[in-house]
Amino acid sequence: MSNSKVVYEGWMVRYGRRKIGRSYIHMRYFVLETRLLAYYKKKPQDKVPIKTLLIDGNCRVEDRGLKTHHGHMVYVLSVYNKKEQYNRITMAAFNIQEALIWKEKIESVIDQYQDSQASYGNKYLSFEYKSGMDNGRTASSSDRESQFSAAEDEYGSQRSLSRRTTIGKGPPDSVFDWTKEIDSDLANQNSNNQAFSRKYWRLLQCQNGLRIFEELVEVDFLPKSCSRAMKAVGVVEATCEEIFELVMSMDATRFEWDCSFQYGSLVEEVDGHTAIIYHSLQLDWFPMLVWPRDLCYVRYWRRNDDGSYVVLFRSREHENCGPQPGFVRAHIESGGFNISPMKPHNGRPRTQVQHLMQIDLKGWGAGYISSFQQHCLLQMLNCVAGLREYFSQTDNRTAAPRIPVMVNMTSVSNSSKRNHKLNSSSVHRSPSLDQIHGENKNGVLMDEYSDEDEDQVVDQETLSSSIEIEDKRTADDEEPHDQIDLSIFSGNLRRDHHDKARDCWTLSDGSNFRVRSKQFCYDKSKVPAGKHLMELVAVDWFKDTKRMDHVARRRGCAAQVASDKGLFSIVFNLQVPGSTHYSMVFYFVTKKLVPGSLLQRFVDGDDEFRNSRLKLIPSVPKGSWIVRQSVGSTPCLLGKAVDCNYIRGPKYLEIDVDIGSSTVANGVLGLVIGVITTLVVDMAFLVQANAADELPERLIGAVRVSHIELSSAIVPVLDSETT
């Protein structure tokens, strides 16, 4: 072993896939040092490791979710360098907690390296554009694994675009994340997103120790037979992991807490976080007159950094799960569980469980008898009380040492093939998962990449006027005051400030976004962002059969016009992959960069500094409640969430944001594409301020896009790659 300090070590599972396609797992001893991750066959005693990976600021730890190997479920992590994606280490654990400890330790080493390099962010004054992505593919000379093993795993041997195809089987439909707005509201007390406010919810009733809420907002794009969203909120004396295990199970244990459950099986395991589930319901509303209901839905799950679990549902058709004889196929518009830890009471763990469901039970009962829909929905929500009683009636309980959740699913699905085979002939044959995923790869970033301070609960009054005045005075020092002639710029997406305008963009008020204040280092306070540092002058909406990189080279674009006028531009190119690739391009322009400012250091810094600072704040001011939950308003460090390619031209910096590059984010990339024409989305871009002399934070700019039509995108004519 080297003389470097050992940060963490222990036995873990090496997970991978051989060239013939079969997976394998081996127990290996992993050692994490301050700059190195290595693993050995046995505990190291001055022995040569099987493989090593140098840890620096370009490294990323990806959560690959749950994988199955001969009935063993493992929680998989992949550690790799973004500049050398062939050189990666895939590790796994039988216990979620152990995997998460390793993830936290490795990320802390990466962050420490980035912090040590942050002071050199303005070391490089300029960068010339290089064709293509940095992708030095150097295999590790210390890799001594079996010659029959493929690369680190099924994703490791492919570039990021191919890797998206590998995991691109899900989720194939718009699975809305209704939990994000709740989390961000509790953390930030943001008035724009009050999940429990009178604006969106009202308390319908209290039943079995639960609070039952009904959504107040009505939408016009759902069938009248579809119920309003309802949710049950209760407290269960158990850990999040124990509750998550039960919620994910589809075996006989579910009969002990879910009175609406009849049968469940696995239709298709898409990836470690996504599966297609068949689920039949046991409803007690006049069963002699009403046919039973069943469901086929996408189930997606994740674990948040605060220890909470999110499980999301949405119905979809599947070629291997057609209509079943004797059942009416119901439709889940959205649903799922939000399982959040609370402070323990009298030494016992406590967890808040929220169960939301918006469902159309179909059939004559749903259309003609209103009490039928509500009665059945309340019966389904009552499972939260079942969870509470299930755990309260057990004194001696220990958490399972291994992950059992998908084992139960697999065993049920195997038996179902023999005893309960699904009818594969659908009335309407659905598109394949690959086709659906190709069209639906759009959406939002995961909050696990969020700025770490956003999880803190802010419960304080508005800052004093003296602090706000000081923040404003500091901010004014950084921005040029000369006006820019906007008439010389144009983009193919039109600008329209009217509230009911469609397929357009306009400026978003900076006060809609809360950023770090001048006093953030002392009290974690945040204030409305205020005026932007740069002017948004044009927006382009492109499509093509391939990904569109370096769009600022296009002759006549706003960046080129600004350069001809001696202005400086920052171009954000949001790339959405799929069978048709889309790019939404925002052009922000300023007279000049203020020397020594945080923005100037970001523009002229290196990629590691940029990745550690570039931040996005999203919001959905208009859209159904369930879509607002999907997007939320939690800031996200883009460089940690997805691959960002920085192209430094003479008078511009283009940032190509590859939204589909993150394995974890792929689980929710298709959330909103199906209803994009109904949405109004706000986005704010900024450089994160970490030090006191960088505060307060300022927005580079903010934009609002309204009711975008996919058909309005055009194919751009890109010039040869010259700057």
XYZ file of C-alpha atoms in Angstrom:
723
model
C 0.000 0.000 0.000
C 1.019 3.585 -0.484
C 1.868 5.963 2.315
C -1.224 8.082 1.678
C -3.783 8.421 4.414
C -6.524 5.783 4.334
C -9.914 7.503 4.399
C -12.092 4.385 4.428
C -11.716 0.670 3.791
C -13.672 -2.551 3.958
C -15.137 -5.492 2.092
C -17.439 -4.682 -0.804
C -18.828 -6.483 -3.833
C -17.258 -6.155 -7.267
C -20.154 -6.146 -9.716
C -19.741 -6.406 -13.472
C -20.813 -8.112 -16.661
C -18.783 -10.508 -18.752
C -18.401 -10.318 -22.493
C -20.988 -13.069 -22.923
C -23.506 -10.854 -21.132
C -23.768 -12.630 -17.775
C -23.209 -10.646 -14.587
C -20.787 -11.614 -11.850
C -20.093 -10.553 -8.284
C -16.893 -11.027 -6.256
C -16.042 -9.998 -2.730
C -13.095 -7.594 -2.798
C -11.355 -5.453 -0.209
C -11.621 -1.763 -1.132
C -9.323 0.962 0.159
C -9.996 4.686 -0.309
C -7.043 7.011 0.149
C -6.829 10.772 -0.187
C -6.156 10.551 -3.949
C -6.701 6.878 -4.804
C -9.402 4.194 -4.829
C -8.143 0.614 -5.082
C -9.352 -2.908 -4.417
C -7.624 -6.191 -3.562
C -8.498 -9.854 -3.419
C -7.565 -9.912 0.262
C -6.717 -7.344 2.886
C -3.703 -5.483 1.517
C -0.322 -6.210 3.032
C 2.033 -4.397 0.671
C 0.411 -6.288 -2.208
C -0.310 -4.939 -5.672
C -3.982 -3.955 -6.026
C -6.165 -5.517 -8.713
C -7.176 -2.090 -9.920
C -6.720 1.534 -8.964
C -8.442 4.780 -9.875
C -6.911 8.207 -9.329
C -9.369 10.533 -7.571
C -9.475 14.154 -8.734
C -12.028 16.853 -9.423
C -13.234 15.183 -12.627
C -14.360 12.042 -10.824
C -18.000 11.233 -10.280
C -19.834 8.663 -8.153
C -22.927 7.359 -9.893
C -25.761 5.545 -8.166
C -26.735 2.575 -10.351
C -29.495 1.384 -8.037
C -30.389 -2.259 -7.382
C -29.017 -5.077 -9.542
C -29.887 -8.774 -9.440
C -27.397 -11.643 -9.603
C -28.777 -15.153 -9.049
C -31.280 -13.852 -6.555
C -28.776 -11.649 -4.717
C -29.660 -7.970 -4.735
C -26.817 -5.472 -4.558
C -26.778 -1.677 -4.454
C -24.340 -0.596 -7.175
C -22.059 2.446 -7.347
C -19.842 3.366 -10.284
C -16.808 5.596 -9.791
C -15.179 7.044 -12.886
C -13.308 10.010 -14.287
C -15.369 12.057 -16.762
C -12.290 12.508 -18.956
C -11.443 8.791 -18.896
C -14.781 7.022 -18.721
C -13.284 3.685 -19.740
C -11.285 3.694 -16.533
C -13.902 3.096 -13.861
C -14.522 0.985 -10.792
C -17.942 -0.502 -10.138
C -18.571 -1.514 -6.551
C -21.650 -2.726 -4.724
C -22.969 -3.664 -1.296
C -25.651 -5.974 0.035
C -26.652 -3.203 2.425
C -27.860 0.199 1.231
C -26.338 1.999 4.199
C -22.872 0.617 3.535
C -23.043 1.645 -0.126
C -24.130 5.137 0.849
C -21.258 5.476 3.323
C -18.809 4.653 0.549
C -20.540 7.119 -1.774
C -20.283 9.859 0.835
C -16.616 9.111 1.572
C -15.591 9.122 -2.096
C -17.513 12.314 -2.807
C -15.878 13.979 0.182
C -12.459 13.129 -1.248
C -13.527 14.586 -4.616
C -14.851 17.724 -2.926
C -11.663 18.153 -0.912
C -9.638 18.018 -4.109
C -11.936 20.540 -5.794
C -11.716 22.849 -2.787
C -7.949 22.666 -2.874
C -8.008 23.647 -6.542
C -10.736 26.293 -6.250
C -8.301 29.041 -5.373
C -6.648 28.467 -8.747
C -9.913 28.958 -10.640
C -8.600 32.058 -12.376
C -5.247 30.571 -13.198
C -6.082 30.071 -16.867
C -6.927 33.181 -18.794
C -8.384 31.606 -21.913
C -9.267 28.279 -23.487
C -9.445 27.546 -27.169
C -12.186 25.320 -28.493
C -11.261 21.683 -29.093
C -13.304 19.589 -31.450
C -15.393 17.023 -29.602
C -15.368 16.046 -25.971
C -12.289 15.333 -23.898
C -12.351 11.586 -23.814
C -8.924 10.212 -23.266
C -9.562 6.479 -23.086
C -6.606 5.055 -21.219
C -7.130 1.644 -19.719
C -5.668 1.118 -16.285
C -2.430 -0.805 -16.403
C -3.192 -2.213 -12.972
C -6.409 -3.894 -14.065
C -5.739 -7.583 -13.460
C -9.306 -8.881 -13.559
C -10.314 -11.969 -15.501
C -9.668 -11.845 -19.222
C -13.270 -12.966 -19.722
C -14.622 -9.875 -18.002
C -15.849 -6.986 -20.057
C -15.268 -3.405 -19.012
C -16.233 -2.401 -15.488
C -19.918 -3.042 -16.130
C -22.482 -3.019 -18.878
C -22.127 0.772 -19.179
C -18.395 1.081 -18.794
C -17.394 0.005 -22.260
C -19.467 2.661 -23.974
C -19.321 6.386 -24.277
C -21.923 8.412 -22.478
C -24.266 8.507 -25.448
C -24.215 4.724 -25.771
C -24.597 4.367 -22.036
C -27.830 6.322 -22.248
C -29.075 3.752 -24.718
C -28.187 0.921 -22.388
C -30.221 2.324 -19.548
C -32.683 3.982 -21.840
C -35.534 1.561 -21.159
C -37.125 3.707 -18.535
C -39.048 5.305 -17.295
C -40.894 5.211 -20.618
C -43.721 7.538 -19.607
C -44.125 10.785 -17.714
C -43.638 9.696 -14.106
C -44.177 12.873 -12.144
C -42.142 13.508 -9.002
C -44.707 15.111 -6.708
C -42.300 15.086 -3.730
C -39.705 17.657 -4.810
C -41.817 20.717 -4.232
C -42.682 19.469 -0.751
C -39.013 18.986 0.108
C -37.938 22.340 -1.247
C -40.814 24.110 0.447
C -40.008 22.674 3.851
C -36.337 23.492 3.364
C -36.581 26.963 1.933
C -40.006 28.277 2.976
C -40.320 29.440 -0.618
C -43.608 31.221 -1.137
C -43.771 30.061 -4.758
C -44.017 26.385 -3.770
C -46.211 25.737 -0.750
C -47.135 22.098 -1.002
C -49.419 22.156 2.019
C -50.728 25.681 1.557
C -54.389 26.492 1.142
C -53.574 27.381 -2.443
C -53.048 23.743 -3.470
C -54.503 21.484 -0.759
C -57.251 21.277 1.778
C -57.684 18.834 4.632
C -60.501 16.535 3.564
C -60.774 14.421 6.684
C -58.872 12.632 9.437
C -59.176 8.874 9.259
C -57.428 6.141 11.227
C -54.912 8.627 12.581
C -54.106 9.963 9.114
C -54.631 13.363 7.587
C -56.274 13.014 4.172
C -55.678 15.938 1.783
C -57.373 16.737 -1.518
C -55.807 18.799 -4.273
C -57.625 22.046 -4.974
C -56.153 22.793 -8.389
C -58.205 21.448 -11.266
C -56.713 20.671 -14.668
C -58.495 20.507 -17.976
C -56.348 17.945 -19.763
C -57.425 14.907 -17.672
C -60.625 12.879 -18.136
C -63.518 13.859 -15.896
C -63.509 10.328 -14.479
C -59.978 10.867 -13.127
C -60.031 11.813 -9.461
C -58.312 14.803 -7.984
C -54.996 13.979 -6.404
C -55.405 12.856 -2.797
C -52.765 11.991 -0.251
C -52.582 10.474 3.201
C -49.984 11.717 5.677
C -49.060 9.778 8.803
C -46.198 8.987 11.167
C -44.804 5.453 11.456
C -42.453 4.328 14.219
C -39.884 2.640 12.008
C -36.807 3.547 9.983
C -37.052 4.735 6.409
C -35.278 1.583 5.239
C -37.791 -0.734 6.936
C -40.752 1.104 5.440
C -39.108 1.286 2.018
C -38.623 -2.487 2.080
C -42.316 -3.077 2.688
C -43.471 -0.517 0.136
C -41.333 -2.105 -2.575
C -42.355 -5.682 -1.800
C -45.025 -7.484 -3.778
C -45.035 -10.746 -1.818
C -47.287 -12.099 0.936
C -46.041 -9.552 3.501
C -48.030 -6.878 1.681
C -51.289 -8.543 2.767
C -50.410 -7.592 6.357
C -50.568 -3.824 5.802
C -52.201 -3.051 2.420
C -55.906 -3.920 2.423
C -56.275 -2.999 -1.276
C -53.585 -5.429 -2.468
C -54.539 -8.659 -4.225
C -51.599 -9.648 -6.421
C -48.430 -8.167 -7.860
C -45.670 -9.261 -10.213
C -42.731 -7.908 -12.136
C -43.343 -7.351 -15.847
C -39.903 -5.932 -16.704
C -36.912 -4.720 -14.718
C -35.784 -1.665 -16.695
C -32.815 -0.662 -14.564
C -31.784 -0.458 -10.931
C -34.324 2.283 -10.199
C -37.152 1.565 -12.617
C -39.453 -1.389 -13.206
C -42.766 -2.175 -14.910
C -45.214 -3.659 -12.366
C -48.504 -5.537 -12.694
C -50.760 -4.961 -9.682
C -54.326 -6.149 -9.088
C -56.502 -4.419 -6.488
C -58.833 -5.833 -3.855
C -61.568 -3.195 -3.565
C -64.562 -3.740 -1.249
C -67.115 -1.439 -2.904
C -70.010 -3.784 -3.867
C -67.710 -6.499 -5.296
C -70.736 -8.461 -6.532
C -71.647 -5.626 -8.897
C -68.327 -4.026 -9.766
C -65.533 -5.788 -11.603
C -62.109 -5.837 -9.907
C -59.434 -3.393 -11.087
C -55.852 -3.999 -12.079
C -52.907 -1.780 -13.006
C -49.799 -1.798 -15.163
C -47.455 1.020 -14.204
C -43.900 2.303 -14.155
C -42.394 2.306 -10.676
C -39.352 4.508 -10.083
C -37.522 4.948 -6.773
C -34.598 6.872 -5.362
C -32.960 7.678 -2.059
C -32.307 11.348 -1.276
C -29.266 12.697 0.510
C -31.311 13.414 3.645
C -32.105 9.699 4.051
C -35.625 9.906 2.636
C -36.979 7.572 -0.031
C -39.213 8.453 -2.967
C -41.272 5.869 -4.871
C -43.214 7.112 -7.898
C -45.949 5.465 -10.003
C -47.573 6.187 -13.344
C -49.568 3.870 -15.587
C -48.379 2.800 -18.999
C -49.134 0.112 -21.535
C -46.757 -2.794 -22.036
C -46.806 -5.455 -24.705
C -46.404 -8.227 -22.115
C -49.122 -6.897 -19.815
C -52.305 -6.564 -21.806
C -55.889 -6.469 -20.466
C -56.651 -9.374 -18.139
C -59.901 -11.396 -18.293
C -62.282 -10.391 -15.527
C -60.500 -7.094 -14.749
C -60.983 -3.442 -15.682
C -57.635 -1.771 -16.320
C -57.461 1.378 -14.143
C -55.099 4.259 -14.881
C -52.755 5.923 -12.387
C -52.148 9.507 -13.465
C -49.562 9.839 -10.712
C -48.870 8.387 -7.309
C -46.328 7.002 -4.933
C -44.741 7.318 -1.516
C -42.523 9.911 0.134
C -40.780 8.364 3.155
C -38.962 10.998 5.239
C -37.046 10.597 8.526
C -38.136 12.508 11.622
C -36.523 13.045 15.008
C -36.787 9.891 17.188
C -39.187 9.854 20.134
C -38.391 7.974 23.341
C -35.576 6.193 21.580
C -37.770 4.863 18.771
C -37.302 5.966 15.159
C -40.077 7.957 13.530
C -40.789 8.434 9.850
C -43.340 10.548 8.035
C -45.035 8.628 5.238
C -46.949 10.409 2.504
C -48.930 8.345 0.030
C -50.359 10.205 -2.972
C -52.677 8.786 -5.595
C -54.465 10.279 -8.586
C -56.310 7.501 -10.357
C -59.006 6.858 -12.916
C -60.709 3.576 -11.982
C -62.454 3.431 -15.383
C -65.655 1.489 -15.980
C -69.252 2.530 -15.369
C -68.757 2.915 -11.605
C -66.194 5.680 -11.988
C -68.264 7.520 -14.540
C -71.679 7.482 -12.867
C -71.173 7.015 -9.114
C -68.858 9.601 -7.547
C -68.744 7.802 -4.200
C -67.213 4.732 -5.853
C -64.041 6.552 -6.885
C -63.543 8.298 -3.558
C -64.302 5.213 -1.467
C -61.778 3.089 -3.356
C -59.171 5.841 -3.298
C -59.478 6.224 0.482
C -59.141 2.459 0.841
C -55.855 2.572 -1.088
C -54.531 5.537 0.919
C -55.391 3.776 4.155
C -52.333 1.556 3.688
C -50.334 4.245 5.536
C -52.320 3.362 8.674
C -51.613 -0.268 7.891
C -47.878 0.452 7.864
C -48.141 2.246 11.201
C -49.992 -0.629 12.864
C -47.725 -3.234 11.284
C -44.669 -1.761 13.020
C -46.399 -0.718 16.243
C -47.388 -4.321 16.983
C -43.797 -5.594 16.847
C -41.504 -4.942 19.824
C -38.292 -6.666 18.776
C -37.403 -5.653 15.257
C -34.056 -5.484 13.517
C -33.408 -4.247 10.026
C -32.592 -6.885 7.427
C -28.839 -6.970 6.811
C -29.328 -7.378 3.081
C -31.534 -5.702 0.519
C -34.597 -7.915 0.113
C -36.876 -5.681 -1.894
C -36.187 -6.803 -5.446
C -35.607 -10.418 -4.397
C -39.257 -10.579 -3.368
C -40.291 -9.017 -6.656
C -38.199 -11.436 -8.663
C -39.495 -14.491 -6.849
C -43.077 -13.393 -7.343
C -42.538 -12.679 -11.021
C -40.929 -16.086 -11.556
C -43.856 -17.876 -9.971
C -46.250 -15.724 -11.926
C -44.804 -17.054 -15.159
C -45.941 -20.530 -14.077
C -49.169 -19.807 -12.241
C -50.399 -16.378 -13.367
C -49.095 -15.789 -16.879
C -49.998 -12.383 -18.230
C -51.893 -12.110 -21.489
C -49.403 -10.682 -23.973
C -51.956 -9.700 -26.639
C -52.865 -6.070 -25.915
C -55.895 -4.471 -27.553
C -53.633 -1.590 -28.552
C -50.048 -2.687 -28.941
C -47.827 -0.169 -27.172
C -44.550 1.153 -28.530
C -41.386 -0.511 -27.311
C -39.634 0.858 -24.259
C -36.701 1.977 -26.385
C -39.004 3.925 -28.710
C -40.863 5.577 -25.856
C -37.656 6.422 -24.042
C -36.162 7.923 -27.155
C -39.073 10.350 -27.457
C -39.422 11.109 -23.759
C -35.862 11.795 -22.598
C -36.558 15.203 -21.193
C -37.217 16.555 -17.734
C -35.408 17.775 -14.712
C -32.309 17.193 -12.765
C -32.219 15.046 -9.695
C -32.073 16.741 -6.396
C -29.334 14.435 -5.117
C -26.928 16.706 -6.989
C -28.399 19.704 -5.319
C -26.504 22.316 -3.474
C -25.962 20.794 -0.025
C -27.195 23.781 1.927
C -30.618 23.674 0.265
C -31.691 20.865 2.621
C -31.462 23.089 5.650
C -34.711 24.392 7.079
C -34.822 28.163 6.948
C -37.185 29.512 9.592
C -36.379 33.178 9.921
C -37.936 36.536 9.141
C -36.919 38.658 6.198
C -33.439 40.088 6.485
C -33.106 43.603 7.778
C -33.182 46.409 5.245
C -29.596 47.273 6.053
C -28.404 43.853 4.900
C -30.451 44.090 1.689
C -29.041 47.543 0.967
C -25.522 46.213 1.498
C -26.219 43.280 -0.810
C -27.561 45.634 -3.483
C -24.584 47.954 -3.190
C -22.158 45.028 -3.585
C -24.140 43.699 -6.531
C -24.212 47.020 -8.334
C -20.427 47.098 -8.289
C -20.293 44.021 -10.539
C -22.647 45.000 -13.347
C -22.141 47.393 -16.233
C -24.853 50.044 -16.385
C -24.843 50.728 -20.143
C -27.889 49.486 -22.019
C -27.526 46.966 -24.848
C -29.391 47.425 -28.119
C -31.586 44.298 -28.231
C -32.897 44.994 -31.737
C -29.760 43.588 -33.363
C -30.321 40.084 -31.916
C -32.753 37.410 -33.014
C -33.566 33.747 -32.366
C -36.085 31.355 -33.850
C -38.085 31.133 -30.592
C -40.067 34.347 -30.307
C -40.216 36.621 -27.287
C -43.646 37.414 -25.815
C -44.315 38.749 -22.319
C -48.082 38.156 -22.252
C -49.303 35.686 -19.624
C -51.311 33.566 -22.058
C -48.687 33.511 -24.812
C -47.629 30.113 -26.140
C -44.461 28.672 -27.649
C -42.339 31.642 -26.585
C -39.936 33.014 -23.990
C -39.628 36.073 -21.828
C -37.442 37.308 -18.992
C -38.117 35.879 -15.543
C -38.040 38.269 -12.611
C -34.979 37.710 -10.445
C -37.102 38.112 -7.315
C -38.664 34.718 -8.123
C -35.407 33.057 -7.092
C -33.714 33.031 -3.693
C -29.916 33.101 -3.580
C -27.218 33.296 -0.931
C -27.091 36.636 0.842
C -24.089 38.658 1.971
C -24.452 37.078 5.419
C -24.833 33.508 4.161
C -21.557 32.326 5.685
C -22.865 33.294 9.121
C -26.596 32.558 9.122
C -27.316 30.605 5.900
C -29.805 33.297 4.919
C -31.084 33.817 1.402
C -32.624 36.779 -0.366
C -34.446 37.410 -3.662
C -31.901 37.471 -6.477
C -32.785 40.845 -7.960
C -31.319 42.183 -11.193
C -29.381 39.920 -13.566
C -25.695 40.337 -14.371
C -26.227 39.723 -18.091
C -28.968 40.411 -20.607
C -30.857 37.564 -22.273
C -31.049 38.673 -25.903
C -32.264 35.620 -27.845
C -33.383 31.989 -27.551
C -33.040 29.276 -30.204
C -35.022 26.019 -30.291
C -33.249 23.388 -32.404
C -33.705 19.762 -33.377
C -31.582 17.287 -35.299
C -30.855 13.585 -35.675
C -27.647 14.002 -33.690
C -26.524 15.990 -30.691
C -25.811 19.633 -31.500
C -22.513 20.798 -29.963
C -20.900 24.234 -30.188
C -23.932 26.023 -31.597
C -22.273 29.402 -31.014
C -20.225 28.832 -34.181
C -23.406 29.172 -36.245
C -23.088 32.193 -38.519
C -25.540 34.947 -37.611
C -26.411 33.617 -34.168
C -26.676 36.039 -31.247
C -23.205 35.124 -29.944
C -21.601 35.956 -33.288
C -23.537 39.231 -33.545
C -22.480 40.181 -30.023
C -18.852 39.347 -30.805
C -18.933 41.601 -33.885
C -20.182 44.440 -31.656
C -17.443 43.882 -29.079
C -19.823 42.352 -26.526
C -19.249 39.200 -24.470
C -21.704 36.278 -24.448
C -22.386 33.244 -22.300
C -24.346 30.618 -24.227
C -26.245 27.831 -22.448
C -27.025 24.935 -24.770
C -29.431 22.557 -22.989
C -29.187 19.283 -24.914
C -32.069 16.805 -24.694
C -31.219 13.403 -26.224
C -33.621 10.984 -27.857
C -34.558 9.570 -31.242
C -34.802 13.264 -32.135
C -32.252 15.443 -30.360
C -33.391 18.860 -29.136
C -31.391 21.859 -27.973
C -32.707 24.983 -26.293
C -30.063 27.681 -26.513
C -29.997 30.830 -24.361
C -27.744 33.764 -25.273
C -26.748 36.048 -22.386
C -24.793 39.179 -23.307
C -22.919 41.880 -21.379
C -20.759 44.868 -22.306
C -17.745 43.471 -20.511
C -16.687 41.195 -17.683
C -15.681 42.965 -14.484
C -12.034 41.981 -13.807
C -11.651 39.939 -10.639
C -15.389 39.264 -10.293
C -16.694 35.770 -9.660
C -18.242 35.695 -13.132
C -14.925 36.606 -14.774
C -13.137 33.906 -12.757
C -15.771 31.401 -13.850
C -15.445 32.332 -17.526
C -11.652 32.199 -17.517
C -11.279 29.359 -15.022
C -10.671 25.691 -15.722
C -13.364 23.047 -16.095
C -13.012 21.737 -12.543
C -13.688 25.183 -11.120
C -16.628 25.683 -13.479
C -18.161 22.295 -12.656
C -17.975 23.037 -8.945
C -19.730 26.402 -9.289
C -22.270 26.388 -12.155
C -25.762 26.319 -10.656
C -29.281 26.054 -12.046
C -32.486 26.972 -10.184
C -35.651 25.592 -11.842
C -39.310 26.362 -11.180
C -42.715 25.678 -12.745
C -45.055 28.610 -12.057
C -47.800 27.189 -14.301
C -48.718 23.560 -14.722
C -50.621 20.860 -12.904
C -49.662 20.336 -9.295
C -48.162 16.963 -10.028
C -45.798 18.464 -12.631
C -44.708 21.167 -10.200
C -43.641 18.414 -7.828
C -41.606 16.843 -10.613
C -39.521 19.951 -11.193
C -39.412 21.527 -7.739
C -37.261 24.567 -7.051
C -34.116 23.122 -5.497
C -30.844 24.558 -6.874
C -28.647 22.077 -8.690
C -24.914 22.147 -9.339
C -24.922 21.241 -13.023
C -21.299 20.151 -13.137
C -21.973 17.465 -10.539
C -25.260 16.360 -12.067
C -24.500 16.077 -15.784
C -21.642 16.437 -18.233
C -20.937 20.060 -19.130
C -18.662 20.813 -22.064
C -17.157 24.322 -21.962
C -16.148 25.988 -25.236
C -14.192 29.220 -24.813
C -14.357 31.399 -27.887
C -12.676 34.794 -28.349
C -15.716 36.704 -27.092
C -17.977 34.011 -25.697
C -18.214 30.968 -23.439
C -20.574 28.222 -24.570
C -21.731 25.636 -22.043
C -23.148 22.482 -23.630
C -25.248 20.837 -20.903
C -25.805 17.178 -21.822
C -28.969 16.509 -19.824
C -28.937 12.807 -20.713
C -25.394 12.112 -19.484
C -26.273 11.165 -15.902
C -27.325 7.604 -15.187
C -29.340 8.646 -12.162
C -30.968 11.604 -13.903
C -32.024 9.281 -16.730
C -34.550 7.777 -14.368
C -36.587 10.989 -14.470
C -35.566 12.614 -17.759
C -38.875 11.697 -19.372
C -41.053 13.198 -16.680
C -42.539 16.252 -18.381
C -42.048 15.853 -22.130
C -45.548 14.441 -22.570
C -47.152 17.585 -21.160
C -44.558 20.169 -22.167
C -47.150 22.205 -24.070
C -49.077 22.783 -20.821
C -46.095 24.101 -18.846
C -44.531 27.438 -18.035
C -40.961 26.855 -16.790
C -38.558 29.292 -15.153
C -34.793 28.732 -15.134
C -32.096 30.815 -13.483
C -28.366 30.376 -14.109
C -25.714 31.555 -11.679
C -22.225 30.927 -10.339
C -22.283 29.586 -6.801
C -20.576 31.810 -4.241
C -18.681 29.907 -1.555
C -16.438 32.500 0.076
C -17.500 35.623 1.963
C -15.863 37.921 -0.576
C -17.918 36.305 -3.378
C -21.274 36.969 -1.725
C -24.021 37.845 -2.374
C -24.821 35.520 -5.248
C -25.962 37.102 -8.505
C -27.885 35.548 -11.349
C -26.178 35.390 -14.723
C -29.706 35.551 -16.046
C -33.157 33.998 -15.838
C -35.673 32.961 -18.471
C -39.293 31.831 -18.647
C -40.353 29.503 -21.452
C -44.086 29.010 -22.029
C -45.998 26.113 -23.599
C -43.194 24.980 -25.893
C -44.172 23.032 -29.014
C -41.776 20.312 -30.155
C -42.890 20.913 -33.728
C -41.602 24.502 -33.672
C -37.956 23.427 -33.352
C -35.856 23.876 -36.486
C -32.782 22.096 -37.829
C -29.806 24.465 -37.531
C -27.123 24.945 -40.150
C -23.857 24.737 -38.218
C -20.679 26.031 -39.777
C -17.406 24.169 -39.639
C -15.921 24.098 -36.165
C -13.935 27.307 -36.053
C -13.959 29.968 -33.395
